[in-house]
PDB file of C-alpha atoms in Angstrom:
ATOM      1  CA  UNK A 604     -87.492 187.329-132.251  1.00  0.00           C
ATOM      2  CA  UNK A 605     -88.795 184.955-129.382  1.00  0.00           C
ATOM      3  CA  UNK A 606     -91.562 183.380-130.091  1.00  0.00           C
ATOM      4  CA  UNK A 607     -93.420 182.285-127.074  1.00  0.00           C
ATOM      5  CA  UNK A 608     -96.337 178.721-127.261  1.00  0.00           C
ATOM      6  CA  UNK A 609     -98.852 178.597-124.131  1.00  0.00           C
ATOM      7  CA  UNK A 610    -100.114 175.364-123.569  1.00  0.00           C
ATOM      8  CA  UNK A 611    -102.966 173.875-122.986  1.00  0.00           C
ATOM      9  CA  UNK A 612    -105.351 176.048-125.518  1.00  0.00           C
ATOM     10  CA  UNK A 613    -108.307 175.665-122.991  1.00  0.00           C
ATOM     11  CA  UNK A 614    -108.185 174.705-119.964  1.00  0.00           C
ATOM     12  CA  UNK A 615    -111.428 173.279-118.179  1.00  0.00           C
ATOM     13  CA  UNK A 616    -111.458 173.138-114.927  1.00  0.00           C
ATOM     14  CA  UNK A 617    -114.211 173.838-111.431  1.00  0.00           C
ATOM     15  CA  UNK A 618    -114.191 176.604-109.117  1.00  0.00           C
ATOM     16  CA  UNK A 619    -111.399 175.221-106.349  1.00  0.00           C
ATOM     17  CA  UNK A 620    -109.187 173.560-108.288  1.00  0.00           C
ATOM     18  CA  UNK A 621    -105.922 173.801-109.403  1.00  0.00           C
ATOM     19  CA  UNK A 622    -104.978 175.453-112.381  1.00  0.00           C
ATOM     20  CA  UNK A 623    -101.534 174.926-114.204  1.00  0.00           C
ATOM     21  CA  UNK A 624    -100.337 177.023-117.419  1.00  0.00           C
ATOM     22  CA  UNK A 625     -97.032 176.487-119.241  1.00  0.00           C
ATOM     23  CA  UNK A 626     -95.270 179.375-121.915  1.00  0.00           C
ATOM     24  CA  UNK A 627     -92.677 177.752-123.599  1.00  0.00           C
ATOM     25  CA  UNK A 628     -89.965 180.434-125.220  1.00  0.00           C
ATOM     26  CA  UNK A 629     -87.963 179.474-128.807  1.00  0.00           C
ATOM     27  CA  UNK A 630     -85.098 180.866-127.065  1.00  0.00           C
ATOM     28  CA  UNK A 631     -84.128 181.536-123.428  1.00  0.00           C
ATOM     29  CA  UNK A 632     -85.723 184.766-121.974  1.00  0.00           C
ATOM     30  CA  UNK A 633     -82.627 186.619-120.394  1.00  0.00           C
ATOM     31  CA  UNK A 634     -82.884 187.279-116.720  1.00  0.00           C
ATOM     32  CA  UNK A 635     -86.067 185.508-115.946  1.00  0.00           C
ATOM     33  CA  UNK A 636     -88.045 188.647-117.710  1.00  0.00           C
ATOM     34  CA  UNK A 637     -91.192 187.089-118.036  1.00  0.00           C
ATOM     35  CA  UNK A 638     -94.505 188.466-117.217  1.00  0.00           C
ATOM     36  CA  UNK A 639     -98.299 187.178-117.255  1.00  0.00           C
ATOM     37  CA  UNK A 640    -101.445 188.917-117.426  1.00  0.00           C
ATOM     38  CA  UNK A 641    -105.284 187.682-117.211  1.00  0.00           C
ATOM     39  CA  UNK A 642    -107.878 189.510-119.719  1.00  0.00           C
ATOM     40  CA  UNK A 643    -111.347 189.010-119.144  1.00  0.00           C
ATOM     41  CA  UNK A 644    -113.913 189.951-122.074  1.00  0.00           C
ATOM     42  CA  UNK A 645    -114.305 193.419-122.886  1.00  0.00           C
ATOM     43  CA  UNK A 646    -111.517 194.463-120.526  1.00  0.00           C
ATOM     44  CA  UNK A 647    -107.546 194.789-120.692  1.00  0.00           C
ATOM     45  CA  UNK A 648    -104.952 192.917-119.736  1.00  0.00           C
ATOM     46  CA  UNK A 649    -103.870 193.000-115.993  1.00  0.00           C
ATOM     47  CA  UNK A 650    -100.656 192.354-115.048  1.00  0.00           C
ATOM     48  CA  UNK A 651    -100.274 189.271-112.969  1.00  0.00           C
ATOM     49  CA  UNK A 652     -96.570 188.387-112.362  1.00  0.00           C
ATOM     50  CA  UNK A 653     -93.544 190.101-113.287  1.00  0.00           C
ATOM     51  CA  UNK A 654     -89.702 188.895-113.589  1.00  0.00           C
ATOM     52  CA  UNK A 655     -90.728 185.148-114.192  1.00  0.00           C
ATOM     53  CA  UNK A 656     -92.510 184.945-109.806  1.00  0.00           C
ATOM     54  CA  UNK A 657     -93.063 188.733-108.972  1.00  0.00           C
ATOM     55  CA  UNK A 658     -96.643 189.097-107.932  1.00  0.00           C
ATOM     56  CA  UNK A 659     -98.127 192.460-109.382  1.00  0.00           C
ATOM     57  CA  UNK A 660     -99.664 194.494-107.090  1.00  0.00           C
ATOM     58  CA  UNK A 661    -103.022 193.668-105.734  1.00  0.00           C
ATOM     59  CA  UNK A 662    -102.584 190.293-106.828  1.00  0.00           C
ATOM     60  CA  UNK A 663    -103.551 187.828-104.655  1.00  0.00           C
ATOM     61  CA  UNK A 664    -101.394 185.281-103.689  1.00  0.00           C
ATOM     62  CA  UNK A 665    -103.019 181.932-105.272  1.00  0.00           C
ATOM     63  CA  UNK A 666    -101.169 182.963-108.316  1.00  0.00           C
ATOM     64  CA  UNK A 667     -98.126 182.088-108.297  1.00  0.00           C
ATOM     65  CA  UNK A 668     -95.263 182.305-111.496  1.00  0.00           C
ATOM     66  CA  UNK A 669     -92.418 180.048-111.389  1.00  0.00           C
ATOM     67  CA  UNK A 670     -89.500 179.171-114.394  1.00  0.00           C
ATOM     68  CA  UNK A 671     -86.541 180.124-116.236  1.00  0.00           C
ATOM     69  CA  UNK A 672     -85.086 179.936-119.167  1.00  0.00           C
ATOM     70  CA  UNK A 673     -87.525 178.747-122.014  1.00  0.00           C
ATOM     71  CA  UNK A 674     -89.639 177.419-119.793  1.00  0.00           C
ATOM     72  CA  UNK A 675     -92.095 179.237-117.233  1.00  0.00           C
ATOM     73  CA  UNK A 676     -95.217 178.043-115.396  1.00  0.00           C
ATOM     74  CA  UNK A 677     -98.683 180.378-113.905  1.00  0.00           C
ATOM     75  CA  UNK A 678    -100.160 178.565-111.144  1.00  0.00           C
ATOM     76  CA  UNK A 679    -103.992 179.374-109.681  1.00  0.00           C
ATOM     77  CA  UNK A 680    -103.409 177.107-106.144  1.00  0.00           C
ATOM     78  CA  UNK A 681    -107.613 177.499-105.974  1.00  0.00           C
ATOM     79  CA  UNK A 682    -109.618 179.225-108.856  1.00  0.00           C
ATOM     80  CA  UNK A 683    -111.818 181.851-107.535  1.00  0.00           C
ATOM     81  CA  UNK A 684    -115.135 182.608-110.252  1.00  0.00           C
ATOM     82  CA  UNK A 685    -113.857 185.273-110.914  1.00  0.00           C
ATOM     83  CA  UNK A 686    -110.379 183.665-112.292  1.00  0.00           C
ATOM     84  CA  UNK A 687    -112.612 182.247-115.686  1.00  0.00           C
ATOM     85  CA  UNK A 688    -110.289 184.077-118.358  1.00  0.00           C
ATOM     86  CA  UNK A 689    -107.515 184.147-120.814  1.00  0.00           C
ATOM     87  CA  UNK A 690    -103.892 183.950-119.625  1.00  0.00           C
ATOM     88  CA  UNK A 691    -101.288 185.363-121.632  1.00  0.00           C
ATOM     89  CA  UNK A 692     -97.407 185.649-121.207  1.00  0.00           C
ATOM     90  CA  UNK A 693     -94.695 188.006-122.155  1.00  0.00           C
ATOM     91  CA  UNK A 694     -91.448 188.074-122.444  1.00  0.00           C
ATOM     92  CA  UNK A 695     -89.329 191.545-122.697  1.00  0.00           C
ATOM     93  CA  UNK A 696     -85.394 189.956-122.276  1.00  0.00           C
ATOM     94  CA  UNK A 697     -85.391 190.624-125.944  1.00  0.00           C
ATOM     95  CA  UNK A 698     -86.779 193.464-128.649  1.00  0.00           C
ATOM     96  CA  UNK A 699     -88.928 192.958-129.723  1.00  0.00           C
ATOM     97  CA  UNK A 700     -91.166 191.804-126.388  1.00  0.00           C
ATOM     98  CA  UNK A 701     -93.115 189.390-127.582  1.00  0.00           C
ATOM     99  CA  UNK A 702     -96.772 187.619-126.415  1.00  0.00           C
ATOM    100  CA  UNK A 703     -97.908 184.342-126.340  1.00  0.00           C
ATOM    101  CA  UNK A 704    -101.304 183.195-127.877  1.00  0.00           C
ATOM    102  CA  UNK A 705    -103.031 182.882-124.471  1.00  0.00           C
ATOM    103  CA  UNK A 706    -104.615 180.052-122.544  1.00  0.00           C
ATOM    104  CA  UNK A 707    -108.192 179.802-121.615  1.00  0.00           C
ATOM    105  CA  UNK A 708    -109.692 179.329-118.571  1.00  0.00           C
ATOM    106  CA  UNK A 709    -113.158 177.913-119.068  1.00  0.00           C
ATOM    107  CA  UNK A 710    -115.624 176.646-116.302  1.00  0.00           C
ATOM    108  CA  UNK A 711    -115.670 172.695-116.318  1.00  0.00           C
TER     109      UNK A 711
ATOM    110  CA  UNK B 109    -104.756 205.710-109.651  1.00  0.00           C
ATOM    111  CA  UNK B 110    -103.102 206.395-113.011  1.00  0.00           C
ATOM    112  CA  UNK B 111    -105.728 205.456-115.731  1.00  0.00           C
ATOM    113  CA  UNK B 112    -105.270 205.028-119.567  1.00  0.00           C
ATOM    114  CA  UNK B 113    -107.634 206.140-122.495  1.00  0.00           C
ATOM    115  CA  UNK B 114    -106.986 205.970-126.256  1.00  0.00           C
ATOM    116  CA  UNK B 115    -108.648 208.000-128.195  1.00  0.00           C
ATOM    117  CA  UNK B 116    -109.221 208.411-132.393  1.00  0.00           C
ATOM    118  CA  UNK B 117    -111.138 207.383-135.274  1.00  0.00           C
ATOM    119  CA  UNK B 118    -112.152 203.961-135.411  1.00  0.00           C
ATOM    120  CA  UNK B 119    -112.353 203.699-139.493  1.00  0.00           C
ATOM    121  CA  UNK B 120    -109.299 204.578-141.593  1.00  0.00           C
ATOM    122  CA  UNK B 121    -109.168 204.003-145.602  1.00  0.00           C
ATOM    123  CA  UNK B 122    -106.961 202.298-146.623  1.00  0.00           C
ATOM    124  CA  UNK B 123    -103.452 203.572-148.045  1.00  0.00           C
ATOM    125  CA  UNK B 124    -104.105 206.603-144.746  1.00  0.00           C
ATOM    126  CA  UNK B 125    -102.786 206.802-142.051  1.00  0.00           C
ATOM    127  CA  UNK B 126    -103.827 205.972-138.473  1.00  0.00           C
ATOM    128  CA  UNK B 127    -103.169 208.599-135.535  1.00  0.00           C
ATOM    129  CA  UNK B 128    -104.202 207.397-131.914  1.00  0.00           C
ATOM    130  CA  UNK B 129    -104.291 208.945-128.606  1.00  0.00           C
ATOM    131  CA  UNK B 130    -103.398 208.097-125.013  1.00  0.00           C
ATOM    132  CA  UNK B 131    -104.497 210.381-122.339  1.00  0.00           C
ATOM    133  CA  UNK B 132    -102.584 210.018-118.834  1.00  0.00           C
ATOM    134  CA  UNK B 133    -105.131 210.882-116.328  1.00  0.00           C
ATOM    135  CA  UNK B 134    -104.277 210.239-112.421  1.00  0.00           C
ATOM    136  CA  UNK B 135    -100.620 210.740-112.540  1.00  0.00           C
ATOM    137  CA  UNK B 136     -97.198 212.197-114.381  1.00  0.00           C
ATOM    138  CA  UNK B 137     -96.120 211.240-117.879  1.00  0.00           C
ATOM    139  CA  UNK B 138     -93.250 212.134-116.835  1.00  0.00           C
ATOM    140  CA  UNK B 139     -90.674 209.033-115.323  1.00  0.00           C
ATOM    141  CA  UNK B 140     -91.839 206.458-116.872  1.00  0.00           C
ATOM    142  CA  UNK B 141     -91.862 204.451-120.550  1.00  0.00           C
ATOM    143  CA  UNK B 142     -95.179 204.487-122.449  1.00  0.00           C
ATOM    144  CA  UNK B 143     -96.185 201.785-125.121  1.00  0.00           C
ATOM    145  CA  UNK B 144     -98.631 200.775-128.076  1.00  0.00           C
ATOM    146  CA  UNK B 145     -99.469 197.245-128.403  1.00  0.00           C
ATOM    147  CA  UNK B 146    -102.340 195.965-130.330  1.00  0.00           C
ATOM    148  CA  UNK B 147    -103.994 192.645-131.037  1.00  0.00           C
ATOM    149  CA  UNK B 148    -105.522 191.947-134.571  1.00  0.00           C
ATOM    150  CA  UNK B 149    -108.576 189.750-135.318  1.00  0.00           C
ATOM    151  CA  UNK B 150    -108.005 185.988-134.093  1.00  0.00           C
ATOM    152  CA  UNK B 151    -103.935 186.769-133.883  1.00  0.00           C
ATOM    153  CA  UNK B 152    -101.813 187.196-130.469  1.00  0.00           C
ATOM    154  CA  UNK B 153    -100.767 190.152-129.168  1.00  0.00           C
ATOM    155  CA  UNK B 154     -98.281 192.578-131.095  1.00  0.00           C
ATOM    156  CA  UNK B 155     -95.830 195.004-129.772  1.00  0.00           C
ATOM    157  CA  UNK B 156     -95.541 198.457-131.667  1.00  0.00           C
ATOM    158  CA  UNK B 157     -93.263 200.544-130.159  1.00  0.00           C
ATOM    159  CA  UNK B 158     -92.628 202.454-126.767  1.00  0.00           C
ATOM    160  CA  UNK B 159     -91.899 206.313-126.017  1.00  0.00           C
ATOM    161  CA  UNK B 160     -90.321 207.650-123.020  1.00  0.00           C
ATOM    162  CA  UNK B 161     -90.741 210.736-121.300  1.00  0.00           C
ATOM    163  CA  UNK B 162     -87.867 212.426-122.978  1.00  0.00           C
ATOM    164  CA  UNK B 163     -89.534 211.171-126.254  1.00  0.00           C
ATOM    165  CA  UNK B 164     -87.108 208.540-126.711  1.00  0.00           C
ATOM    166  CA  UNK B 165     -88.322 205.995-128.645  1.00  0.00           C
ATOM    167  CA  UNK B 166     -88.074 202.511-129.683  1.00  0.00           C
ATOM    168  CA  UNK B 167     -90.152 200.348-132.472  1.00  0.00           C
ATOM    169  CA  UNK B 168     -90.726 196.903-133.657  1.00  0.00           C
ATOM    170  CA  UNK B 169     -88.500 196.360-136.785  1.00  0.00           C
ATOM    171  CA  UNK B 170     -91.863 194.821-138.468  1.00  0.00           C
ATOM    172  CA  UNK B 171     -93.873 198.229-138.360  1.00  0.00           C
ATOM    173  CA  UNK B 172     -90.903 200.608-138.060  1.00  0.00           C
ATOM    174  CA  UNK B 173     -90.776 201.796-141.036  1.00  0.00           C
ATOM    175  CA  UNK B 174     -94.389 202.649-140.864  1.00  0.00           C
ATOM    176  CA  UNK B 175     -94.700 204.300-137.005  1.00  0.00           C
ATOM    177  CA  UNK B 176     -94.361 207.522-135.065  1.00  0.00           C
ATOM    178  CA  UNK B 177     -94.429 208.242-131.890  1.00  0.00           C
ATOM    179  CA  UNK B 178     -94.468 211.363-130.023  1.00  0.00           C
ATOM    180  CA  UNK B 179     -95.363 212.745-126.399  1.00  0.00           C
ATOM    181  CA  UNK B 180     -96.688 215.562-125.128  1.00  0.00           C
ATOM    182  CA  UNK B 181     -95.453 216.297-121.160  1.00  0.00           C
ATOM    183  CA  UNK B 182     -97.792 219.710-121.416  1.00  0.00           C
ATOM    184  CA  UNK B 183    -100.706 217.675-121.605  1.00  0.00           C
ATOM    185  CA  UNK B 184    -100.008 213.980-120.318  1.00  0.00           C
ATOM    186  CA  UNK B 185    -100.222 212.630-123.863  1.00  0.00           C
ATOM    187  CA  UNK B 186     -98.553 210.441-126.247  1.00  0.00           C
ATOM    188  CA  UNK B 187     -99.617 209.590-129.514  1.00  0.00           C
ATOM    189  CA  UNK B 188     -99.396 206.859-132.403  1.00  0.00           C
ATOM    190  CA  UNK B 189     -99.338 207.761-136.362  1.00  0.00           C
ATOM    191  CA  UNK B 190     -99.313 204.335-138.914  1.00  0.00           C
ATOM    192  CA  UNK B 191     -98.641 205.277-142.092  1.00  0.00           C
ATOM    193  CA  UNK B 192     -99.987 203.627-145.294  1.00  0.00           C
ATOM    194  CA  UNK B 193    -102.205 200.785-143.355  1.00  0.00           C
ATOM    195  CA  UNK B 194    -103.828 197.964-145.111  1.00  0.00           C
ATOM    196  CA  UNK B 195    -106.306 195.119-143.689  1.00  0.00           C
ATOM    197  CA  UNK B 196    -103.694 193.810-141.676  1.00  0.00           C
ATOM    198  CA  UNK B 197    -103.792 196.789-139.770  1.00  0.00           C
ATOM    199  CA  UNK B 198    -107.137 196.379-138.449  1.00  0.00           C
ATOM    200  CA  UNK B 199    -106.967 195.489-134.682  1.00  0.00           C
ATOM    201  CA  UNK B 200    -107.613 196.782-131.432  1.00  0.00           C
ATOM    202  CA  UNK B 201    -105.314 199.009-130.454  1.00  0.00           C
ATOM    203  CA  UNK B 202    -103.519 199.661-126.214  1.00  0.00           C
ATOM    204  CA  UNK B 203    -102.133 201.777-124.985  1.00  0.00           C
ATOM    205  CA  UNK B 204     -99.932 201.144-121.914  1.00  0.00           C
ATOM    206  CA  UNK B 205     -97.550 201.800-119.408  1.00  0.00           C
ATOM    207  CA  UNK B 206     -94.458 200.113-118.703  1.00  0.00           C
ATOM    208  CA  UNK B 207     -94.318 199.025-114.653  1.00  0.00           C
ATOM    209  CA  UNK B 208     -90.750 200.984-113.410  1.00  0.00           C
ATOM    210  CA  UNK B 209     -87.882 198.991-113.920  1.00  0.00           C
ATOM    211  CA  UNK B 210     -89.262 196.479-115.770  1.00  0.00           C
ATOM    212  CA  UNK B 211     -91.269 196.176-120.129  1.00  0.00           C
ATOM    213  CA  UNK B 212     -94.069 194.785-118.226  1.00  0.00           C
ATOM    214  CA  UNK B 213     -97.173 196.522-118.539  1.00  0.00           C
ATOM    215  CA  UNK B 214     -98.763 197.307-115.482  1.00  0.00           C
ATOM    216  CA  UNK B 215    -101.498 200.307-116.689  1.00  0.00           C
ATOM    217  CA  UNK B 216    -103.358 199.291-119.700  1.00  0.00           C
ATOM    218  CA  UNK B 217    -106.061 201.501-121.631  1.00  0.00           C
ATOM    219  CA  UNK B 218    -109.446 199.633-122.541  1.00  0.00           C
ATOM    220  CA  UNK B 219    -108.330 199.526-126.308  1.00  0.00           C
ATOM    221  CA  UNK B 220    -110.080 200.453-129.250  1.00  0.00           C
ATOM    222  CA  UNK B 221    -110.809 198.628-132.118  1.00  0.00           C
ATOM    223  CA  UNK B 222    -109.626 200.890-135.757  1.00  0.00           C
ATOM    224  CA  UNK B 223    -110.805 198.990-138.836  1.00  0.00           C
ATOM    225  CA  UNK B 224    -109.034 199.693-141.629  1.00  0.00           C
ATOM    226  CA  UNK B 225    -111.587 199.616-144.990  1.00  0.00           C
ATOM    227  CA  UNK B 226    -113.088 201.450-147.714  1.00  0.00           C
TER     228      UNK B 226
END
């Protein structure tokens, strides 16, 4: 199976800046199918981007998903408060889909 | 809006076996694929299988051998059943939808959390 490694753990950053998140896959995720979510305590994942730099419904545009391969980026251009979470990405190319361990977003 | 709810006991003994439900409320179950993924204490997030409308299904060789799942069109259900569960089995517990044309998951439930002691 692919196993997918976010980096960094935690992130700490301030409202307005930039925020950059890497998933790194063991093996090359077919067809750029790649997806990221944020979870926030107590609630579910929400699908971010889709196919690698597909933004999700609703999803505002200062997230932005970019790679291919076995390596893909998120990018937050400006973090909104709201944007304090955990990041995790997916990759369904190959069964089983698999998830990496998540990055955190923490308030610098 | 389509929204997700699982449903089920949230002890099991050990050796049982665990049966969840996901309610569809908001939309068809029909037309699309329909998974469980679940997330243990301090681990990532793990895969268990998807259903689709036909009842089609598909599992993750690591629990296969141990997983069911079924669907019910009639009343916009589907439903897990984990057979002989230990510790490791303890986790919260999604159910979700797959976003057409895609395994992403764009409709998750809010989880809930089965504990699997004696």
């Amino acid at each position: 199976e692919i196993v997918l490694t976010q980096s960094p753990d935690t992130l700490s950053l301030s409202p307005g800046e930039r925020a950059t998140l890497s998933c790194r896959a063991s093996q090359s995720v077919s067809s750029t199918y790649l997806a990221w979510y944020q979870q926030r305590p107590g609630q579910a994942p929400r699908l971010l981007i889709y196919g690698a730099s597909s933004r999700a419904t609703g999803i505002p545009d200062r997230f932005s998903g970019s790679g291919s391969g076995t390596d893909f980026t998120l990018t937050i251009s400006r973090l909104e408060p709201e944007d304090f979470a955990v990041y995790y990405c997916q990759q369904y190319g190959s069964s089983p889909v698999t998830f990496g361990p998540g990055t955190k977003v923490d308030i610098k | 809006q389509v929204q997700l709810q699982e449903s089920g006991p949230g002890l099991v003994r050990p050796s049982e076996t665990l049966s969840l439900t996901c309610t569809v409320s908001g939309g068809s179950i029909s037309n699309h694929y329909w998974r469980w993924v679940r997330r243990p204490p301090g681990k990532r997030l793990e895969w268990i299988g998807y259903i689709q409308y036909s009842g089609s299904t598909n599992y993750n060789p690591s629990l296969k051998s141990r997983v069911t799942l079924s669907i019910d069109t009639s009343k916009n259900q589907f439903s897990l059943k984990l057979s002989s569960v230990t510790a490791a089995d303890t986790a919260v517990y999604y159910c979700a939808r797959d976003f057409p044309g895609t395994s992403a998951l764009d409709i998750w439930g809010q989880g809930t959390m089965v504990t699997v002691s004696s």
